[in-house]
Amino acid sequence: MTKKEMIKNGEDVSLDNGEVVVLNGVSVAEKQKETEKTGENEVPVNEETQVNQQNITSEDAPKEGVTVEEANVPKVDEPSVQMPVSSETPQISTAPIDLTGIITPEGETTANDDTIYPQIPSDSFVNSFNNDAQPATAIDSSLDNNFSNPMVDSVAPSYNEVNNPSLYGATTPDYNPLFGRETEGFAVANDKRVFKVPSDVDSSIDKFMGDVRRSYNENIANPTKTLVEFVNAFVKWGNQVTAKGLNRELFDEYDKLMEKLNDTMSYESSNDYGSDPLSSYDDYKSSGGRGMAA
Amino acid sequence: MVTTSNIGSGKKVNVGQSFASGMSALQTNQKEKFVIVDESGLKKDAERLSLFKLKDNEKNYIVYTFNEVDENDMIKLYVAILNDKDGVYSLENITDNDEWTKVKDAMRKIAKDGQQVLNGKEE
């Protein structure tokens, strides 16, 4: 091996038959030995501070461990983190807030105090509320518009136009189902409405009940009364016959009773009742119990 | 880093450029730089030309320079004994004349062989 190769391989080179040896395995500038001797392996404080600042600042952070591939990536500007120079808490100055009208002194607030709602004028508020709460009347034109025929929307008919059925698409007022609802106030006089006022309903009920009462009297109460009267008269007649015996007067009276009975039976037969109220009388006649013993 | 009692003390030799180049030609790491610190803490950058050992006394010797050039355009070299104690290098002056004679002979041999290596004419 030549000297050049030994030098290249880092080997010691012997000269003059080994009396002189050039040392290539020793380095006087070896850092490890230097640091062990002087103790300068400790990082100076100022250098450590700089390293810490690099860690804090994001702009310098990507520089650590940068590879060839990373170096080709377009650099993106990142906002650097600014460390506060002073440890004092930053003071934020704010403009004074005027609480006048919002906060009232304690004990002075009343229910009628306008300062409770300082942004709402109390007068206009009450007026608008009263307007909203004002009840509508039957002749209120605005209310009529709300119930008007959709075909003539927003056209308020006049008093005379209301009576004109042509406005509602009907030939006669009787065919207008909305007539009574719309103009109830003056339609009462015409009595051509669907919805009645309470007085009309009461009168109709009274009329109906009168018809019922009359029909009851004619069909139920009166026949029964007539029958009872006949029975009573007949019993009385029989008692007189028993007491006085059959005479001419009682005989004639008997004919009147039979005539009255026939009238009652003819009346009952004209009505479709299930039971014959004179059946007992018939039984009585068939058994011969007329009291006419003779 | 190498400590010394006094920077610039010890044996001094003024040589030409070719001699200096031959001295460092046999070193793998040519002209290695290091720091010399004296007892007062004074530091000075130096450049090593050669590091060799004499079989006769088993001492290590270092030839270095501060790249000082005299009026004759000669390079001033410094020669000292390199002691290694627990990994700490220190320089020691050559006081013995016979030793110094042997060191100078070794330096001539190193420079000569180094120049041959540089010229590609090594034996």
Coordinates of C-alpha atoms in Angstrom, one line a residue:
Chain A
M1 CA 0.0 0.0 0.0
T2 CA 1.4 3.3 -1.0
K3 CA 1.7 6.3 1.4
K4 CA -1.0 8.1 -0.6
E5 CA -3.4 5.2 0.0
M6 CA -2.5 5.1 3.7
I7 CA -3.2 8.8 4.0
K8 CA -6.4 8.5 2.1
N9 CA -7.5 5.6 4.4
G10 CA -6.6 7.6 7.6
E11 CA -3.8 5.3 8.5
D12 CA -0.6 6.3 10.2
V13 CA 2.4 6.6 7.9
S14 CA 5.7 5.2 9.0
L15 CA 8.9 6.9 7.8
D16 CA 12.6 6.1 8.1
N17 CA 12.1 2.4 8.9
G18 CA 9.5 3.1 11.5
E19 CA 11.6 5.6 13.5
V20 CA 9.1 8.4 12.7
V21 CA 5.4 7.7 12.5
V22 CA 3.0 10.4 11.2
L23 CA -0.2 10.1 13.2
N24 CA -3.5 10.3 11.3
G25 CA -5.6 8.8 14.0
V26 CA -5.2 11.7 16.4
S27 CA -7.1 15.0 16.1
V28 CA -6.1 17.9 18.3
A29 CA -9.2 19.7 17.3
E30 CA -11.5 16.9 18.5
K31 CA -14.5 18.7 19.9
Q32 CA -15.3 16.1 22.6
K33 CA -11.9 16.5 24.2
E34 CA -12.2 20.2 24.0
T35 CA -15.5 20.4 25.7
E36 CA -14.4 17.9 28.4
K37 CA -11.4 20.0 29.2
T38 CA -13.0 23.4 29.3
G39 CA -16.5 22.5 30.3
E40 CA -17.8 24.6 27.4
N41 CA -20.4 21.9 26.6
E42 CA -22.8 24.2 28.4
V43 CA -24.7 26.3 26.0
P44 CA -24.3 30.0 26.8
V45 CA -27.3 31.7 28.2
N46 CA -27.5 34.2 25.4
E47 CA -27.5 31.4 22.8
E48 CA -30.1 29.4 24.7
T49 CA -32.3 32.5 24.8
Q50 CA -31.9 32.8 21.0
V51 CA -32.9 29.2 20.6
N52 CA -36.0 29.7 22.7
Q53 CA -37.0 32.7 20.7
Q54 CA -36.6 30.7 17.5
N55 CA -39.0 28.1 18.9
I56 CA -41.5 30.8 19.8
T57 CA -41.4 32.6 16.5
S58 CA -43.3 30.6 14.0
E59 CA -41.4 32.3 11.1
D60 CA -38.2 30.7 12.2
A61 CA -39.6 27.3 13.2
P62 CA -39.8 25.8 9.7
K63 CA -36.1 26.3 9.3
E64 CA -35.5 23.5 11.7
G65 CA -35.2 20.1 10.0
V66 CA -35.7 21.5 6.6
T67 CA -35.1 18.9 3.9
V68 CA -34.5 19.3 0.3
E69 CA -38.0 18.5 -0.6
E70 CA -39.4 20.9 2.0
A71 CA -37.2 23.6 0.7
N72 CA -38.9 23.4 -2.7
V73 CA -42.3 24.0 -1.2
P74 CA -43.5 27.5 -1.7
K75 CA -43.1 29.4 1.5
V76 CA -46.3 30.5 3.1
D77 CA -46.2 33.6 5.2
E78 CA -47.3 32.7 8.6
P79 CA -48.1 35.3 11.2
S80 CA -45.4 35.5 13.8
V81 CA -46.3 35.2 17.4
Q82 CA -45.4 38.4 19.2
M83 CA -44.5 37.9 22.8
P84 CA -45.6 40.6 25.1
V85 CA -42.7 42.9 26.0
S86 CA -44.2 43.9 29.3
S87 CA -45.8 41.5 31.8
E88 CA -48.4 44.1 32.7
T89 CA -51.9 43.4 31.7
P90 CA -52.9 45.6 28.7
Q91 CA -55.4 48.2 29.7
I92 CA -58.4 48.6 27.5
S93 CA -60.0 51.9 27.6
T94 CA -63.7 52.0 27.1
A95 CA -66.0 54.9 26.6
P96 CA -68.3 55.7 29.4
I97 CA -71.7 54.2 29.0
D98 CA -74.7 56.4 29.6
L99 CA -77.3 54.5 31.5
T100 CA -79.6 57.4 32.0
G101 CA -83.1 56.3 31.1
I102 CA -82.3 52.6 31.5
I103 CA -81.5 52.4 35.1
T104 CA -83.6 54.4 37.5
P105 CA -82.8 54.9 41.1
E106 CA -84.1 52.1 43.4
G107 CA -87.5 52.8 44.8
E108 CA -88.5 55.4 42.3
T109 CA -89.8 53.1 39.6
T110 CA -93.6 52.9 39.5
A111 CA -96.0 51.0 37.3
N112 CA -96.9 54.2 35.5
D113 CA -93.4 55.4 35.1
D114 CA -92.6 56.0 31.5
T115 CA -88.9 55.4 32.1
I116 CA -89.6 51.7 32.2
Y117 CA -89.9 51.8 28.5
P118 CA -88.1 54.9 27.6
Q119 CA -88.1 54.2 23.9
I120 CA -91.8 53.8 23.6
P121 CA -93.9 57.0 23.9
S122 CA -96.7 56.2 26.3
D123 CA -99.3 58.3 24.6
S124 CA -98.9 56.8 21.2
F125 CA -98.8 53.4 22.7
V126 CA -102.1 53.8 24.5
N127 CA -103.8 55.3 21.5
S128 CA -102.7 52.6 19.2
F129 CA -103.8 50.0 21.7
N130 CA -107.2 51.7 22.0
N131 CA -107.6 51.8 18.3
D132 CA -106.9 48.1 18.0
A133 CA -109.2 47.2 20.8
Q134 CA -112.1 49.3 19.6
P135 CA -115.0 46.9 18.8
A136 CA -116.3 46.8 15.3
T137 CA -119.9 47.6 14.6
A138 CA -122.3 45.9 12.2
I139 CA -122.3 48.9 9.9
D140 CA -118.5 49.2 9.9
S141 CA -117.6 49.5 6.3
S142 CA -114.2 47.9 6.9
L143 CA -115.9 44.8 8.4
D144 CA -118.2 44.6 5.5
N145 CA -115.2 44.6 3.2
N146 CA -113.9 41.6 5.1
F147 CA -117.1 39.6 4.5
S148 CA -117.8 40.9 1.0
N149 CA -118.1 38.6 -2.0
P150 CA -114.7 37.6 -3.3
M151 CA -115.9 38.5 -6.9
V152 CA -116.2 42.1 -5.9
D153 CA -113.2 42.3 -3.6
S154 CA -112.5 45.6 -2.0
V155 CA -115.8 47.0 -3.3
A156 CA -118.0 48.1 -0.4
P157 CA -121.7 47.9 -1.5
S158 CA -123.9 50.7 -0.5
Y159 CA -127.1 50.3 1.3
N160 CA -129.1 50.1 -1.9
E161 CA -126.6 47.8 -3.5
V162 CA -126.9 45.3 -0.8
N163 CA -130.5 44.8 -1.7
N164 CA -129.5 44.2 -5.3
P165 CA -129.1 40.4 -5.7
S166 CA -127.2 40.8 -9.0
L167 CA -124.2 41.9 -7.0
Y168 CA -123.9 38.5 -5.4
G169 CA -124.5 36.5 -8.5
A170 CA -128.0 35.3 -7.5
T171 CA -131.3 35.9 -9.3
T172 CA -133.3 36.5 -6.1
P173 CA -132.2 37.5 -2.6
D174 CA -133.5 34.1 -1.4
Y175 CA -130.6 32.4 -3.0
N176 CA -127.9 34.5 -1.4
P177 CA -126.6 32.5 1.5
L178 CA -124.4 35.4 2.7
F179 CA -127.2 38.0 2.7
G180 CA -128.3 37.7 6.2
R181 CA -124.7 37.4 7.5
E182 CA -123.5 40.5 5.8
T183 CA -126.3 42.9 6.4
E184 CA -128.1 41.5 9.4
G185 CA -129.0 44.9 10.7
F186 CA -131.4 45.9 8.0
A187 CA -132.2 42.5 6.6
V188 CA -134.4 41.8 9.6
A189 CA -137.1 43.9 8.0
N190 CA -137.0 41.8 4.8
D191 CA -136.9 38.5 6.7
K192 CA -134.9 36.9 4.0
R193 CA -131.9 35.8 5.8
V194 CA -130.5 32.5 6.9
F195 CA -129.2 33.4 10.3
K196 CA -131.9 34.7 12.7
V197 CA -131.6 37.0 15.7
P198 CA -132.4 35.5 19.1
S199 CA -135.8 37.0 19.1
D200 CA -136.6 35.3 15.8
V201 CA -135.4 32.0 17.2
D202 CA -137.5 32.4 20.3
S203 CA -140.6 33.2 18.3
S204 CA -140.0 30.2 16.1
I205 CA -139.6 27.9 19.1
D206 CA -142.8 29.4 20.6
K207 CA -144.7 28.7 17.4
F208 CA -143.4 25.2 17.2
M209 CA -144.3 24.5 20.8
G210 CA -147.7 26.0 20.3
D211 CA -148.3 23.6 17.4
V212 CA -147.1 20.7 19.5
R213 CA -149.3 21.7 22.4
R214 CA -152.3 22.2 20.1
S215 CA -151.8 18.9 18.5
Y216 CA -151.5 17.2 21.9
N217 CA -154.7 18.7 23.1
E218 CA -156.6 17.7 19.9
N219 CA -155.2 14.3 19.6
I220 CA -154.5 13.1 23.1
A221 CA -155.7 15.3 25.9
N222 CA -159.2 16.2 24.6
P223 CA -160.2 12.6 23.6
T224 CA -159.1 11.3 27.0
K225 CA -161.0 14.2 28.7
T226 CA -164.0 13.4 26.6
L227 CA -163.8 9.8 27.4
V228 CA -163.4 10.5 31.1
E229 CA -166.3 12.8 31.1
F230 CA -168.4 10.2 29.3
V231 CA -167.4 7.5 31.8
N232 CA -168.2 9.8 34.7
A233 CA -171.6 10.7 33.1
F234 CA -172.4 7.1 32.4
V235 CA -171.5 6.1 35.9
K236 CA -173.6 8.8 37.3
W237 CA -176.4 7.8 35.0
G238 CA -176.1 4.2 36.1
N239 CA -176.1 5.3 39.7
Q240 CA -179.4 7.2 39.1
V241 CA -180.9 4.2 37.4
T242 CA -179.9 2.1 40.4
A243 CA -181.3 4.5 42.8
K244 CA -184.4 5.6 41.0
G245 CA -184.9 2.9 38.5
L246 CA -185.1 3.4 34.8
N247 CA -187.5 6.2 33.9
R248 CA -188.2 8.2 30.9
E249 CA -185.8 10.9 31.8
L250 CA -182.9 8.5 32.3
F251 CA -183.9 6.6 29.2
D252 CA -183.6 9.8 27.1
E253 CA -180.4 10.7 28.9
Y254 CA -179.1 7.3 27.9
D255 CA -179.6 8.1 24.2
K256 CA -177.6 11.3 24.7
L257 CA -174.9 9.4 26.3
M258 CA -174.7 6.9 23.5
E259 CA -174.7 9.7 20.9
K260 CA -171.9 11.3 22.8
L261 CA -170.1 8.0 22.9
N262 CA -170.5 7.5 19.2
D263 CA -169.0 10.9 18.6
T264 CA -166.1 10.0 20.8
M265 CA -165.5 6.7 19.0
S266 CA -165.7 8.3 15.6
Y267 CA -163.1 10.8 16.7
E268 CA -160.8 8.1 18.1
S269 CA -161.2 6.0 15.0
S270 CA -160.0 8.9 12.8
N271 CA -156.7 8.9 14.8
D272 CA -154.2 6.3 14.5
Y273 CA -153.8 5.2 18.1
G274 CA -152.6 1.8 19.0
S275 CA -155.1 1.1 21.7
D276 CA -158.8 1.7 21.8
P277 CA -159.7 3.9 24.8
L278 CA -163.3 2.5 24.6
S279 CA -162.4 -1.1 24.7
S280 CA -163.3 -1.2 28.4
Y281 CA -166.7 0.3 27.4
D282 CA -167.1 -2.4 24.8
D283 CA -166.3 -5.0 27.2
Y284 CA -168.7 -3.4 29.5
K285 CA -171.4 -3.4 26.9
S286 CA -170.7 -7.0 25.8
S287 CA -171.0 -8.1 29.4
G288 CA -174.4 -6.4 29.5
G289 CA -173.3 -4.2 32.3
R290 CA -175.1 -1.1 31.1
G291 CA -177.0 -0.9 34.2
M292 CA -180.0 -1.6 32.2
A293 CA -181.1 -4.5 34.1
A294 CA -184.4 -4.5 32.3
Chain B
M1 CA -8.2 22.9 22.1
V2 CA -4.6 22.7 23.3
T3 CA -3.3 24.3 26.4
T4 CA 0.1 25.8 26.7
S5 CA 2.0 27.8 29.2
N6 CA 2.7 30.6 26.9
I7 CA 1.5 31.1 23.4
G8 CA 4.5 31.4 21.0
S9 CA 6.9 29.7 23.4
G10 CA 9.0 26.7 22.4
K11 CA 10.9 25.9 19.3
K12 CA 10.4 28.1 16.2
V13 CA 11.4 27.4 12.7
N14 CA 11.1 29.5 9.5
V15 CA 10.6 27.4 6.4
G16 CA 9.6 27.9 2.9
Q17 CA 6.2 27.2 1.3
S18 CA 7.2 23.9 -0.3
F19 CA 8.6 22.6 3.0
A20 CA 5.4 23.5 4.8
S21 CA 3.3 21.9 2.2
G22 CA 5.4 18.7 2.4
M23 CA 5.0 18.7 6.2
S24 CA 1.2 18.6 5.9
A25 CA 1.0 16.3 2.8
L26 CA 1.2 13.1 4.9
Q27 CA -1.7 14.1 7.1
T28 CA -5.2 12.8 6.2
N29 CA -6.7 15.9 7.6
Q30 CA -4.4 18.5 6.3
K31 CA -3.9 21.8 8.1
E32 CA -6.3 21.0 10.9
K33 CA -7.3 24.1 12.8
F34 CA -7.4 24.2 16.6
V35 CA -7.2 26.7 19.5
I36 CA -4.3 27.2 21.8
V37 CA -5.0 28.6 25.2
D38 CA -2.3 29.9 27.5
E39 CA -2.4 30.0 31.3
S40 CA -3.9 33.5 31.3
G41 CA -6.8 32.3 29.2
L42 CA -5.6 33.9 26.0
K43 CA -6.7 32.0 23.0
K44 CA -5.3 31.9 19.6
D45 CA -6.2 30.0 16.5
A46 CA -3.5 27.8 15.1
E47 CA -3.2 25.4 12.1
R48 CA -1.6 22.1 12.5
L49 CA 0.9 21.0 9.7
S50 CA 2.1 17.7 11.1
L51 CA 1.6 15.3 14.0
F52 CA 4.2 12.6 14.4
K53 CA 5.7 10.2 16.9
L54 CA 9.4 9.4 17.5
K55 CA 9.9 5.7 18.1
D56 CA 13.0 6.6 20.1
N57 CA 11.2 8.3 23.0
E58 CA 7.6 7.4 22.2
K59 CA 6.7 11.1 22.3
N60 CA 4.3 12.9 20.1
Y61 CA 5.3 16.1 18.5
I62 CA 3.2 18.7 16.8
V63 CA 4.2 21.2 14.2
Y64 CA 1.8 24.1 13.8
T65 CA 1.7 27.6 12.6
F66 CA -0.1 30.9 13.1
N67 CA 0.4 31.6 9.4
E68 CA 3.0 34.2 10.3
V69 CA 5.2 35.2 7.4
D70 CA 8.5 37.0 8.0
E71 CA 10.3 39.6 5.8
N72 CA 11.9 36.8 3.7
D73 CA 8.5 35.4 2.8
M74 CA 9.2 32.5 5.1
I75 CA 6.5 30.8 7.1
K76 CA 7.2 30.6 10.9
L77 CA 6.6 27.2 12.4
Y78 CA 6.2 26.2 16.0
V79 CA 7.3 22.7 17.3
A80 CA 6.3 21.3 20.7
I81 CA 5.7 18.1 22.5
L82 CA 2.0 17.1 22.5
N83 CA 1.0 15.5 25.8
D84 CA -2.3 13.7 26.2
K85 CA -3.5 13.4 29.8
D86 CA -7.0 12.2 30.2
G87 CA -8.1 13.4 26.9
V88 CA -6.6 16.9 27.5
Y89 CA -3.9 18.0 25.1
S90 CA -1.2 20.2 26.3
L91 CA 2.0 21.5 24.7
E92 CA 5.4 21.1 26.2
N93 CA 8.5 22.9 25.1
I94 CA 11.4 20.9 23.7
T95 CA 14.3 21.7 26.0
D96 CA 16.7 18.9 25.1
N97 CA 19.1 19.7 22.2
D98 CA 19.5 16.1 21.2
E99 CA 15.8 15.7 21.2
W100 CA 15.4 18.8 19.2
T101 CA 18.0 17.5 16.7
K102 CA 16.0 14.3 16.3
V103 CA 12.8 16.3 15.8
K104 CA 14.4 18.4 13.2
D105 CA 15.6 15.3 11.4
A106 CA 12.1 13.8 11.5
M107 CA 10.7 17.1 10.1
R108 CA 13.0 17.0 7.2
K109 CA 12.1 13.4 6.5
I110 CA 8.4 14.2 6.7
A111 CA 8.7 17.2 4.4
K112 CA 10.7 15.3 1.9
D113 CA 8.3 12.3 1.7
G114 CA 5.3 14.7 1.7
Q115 CA 6.6 16.6 -1.3
Q116 CA 7.1 13.3 -3.0
V117 CA 3.5 12.4 -2.3
L118 CA 2.4 15.7 -3.6
N119 CA 4.5 15.3 -6.7
G120 CA 3.4 11.7 -7.1
K121 CA 7.0 10.5 -6.9
E122 CA 6.9 8.6 -3.6
E123 CA 9.2 5.7 -3.2

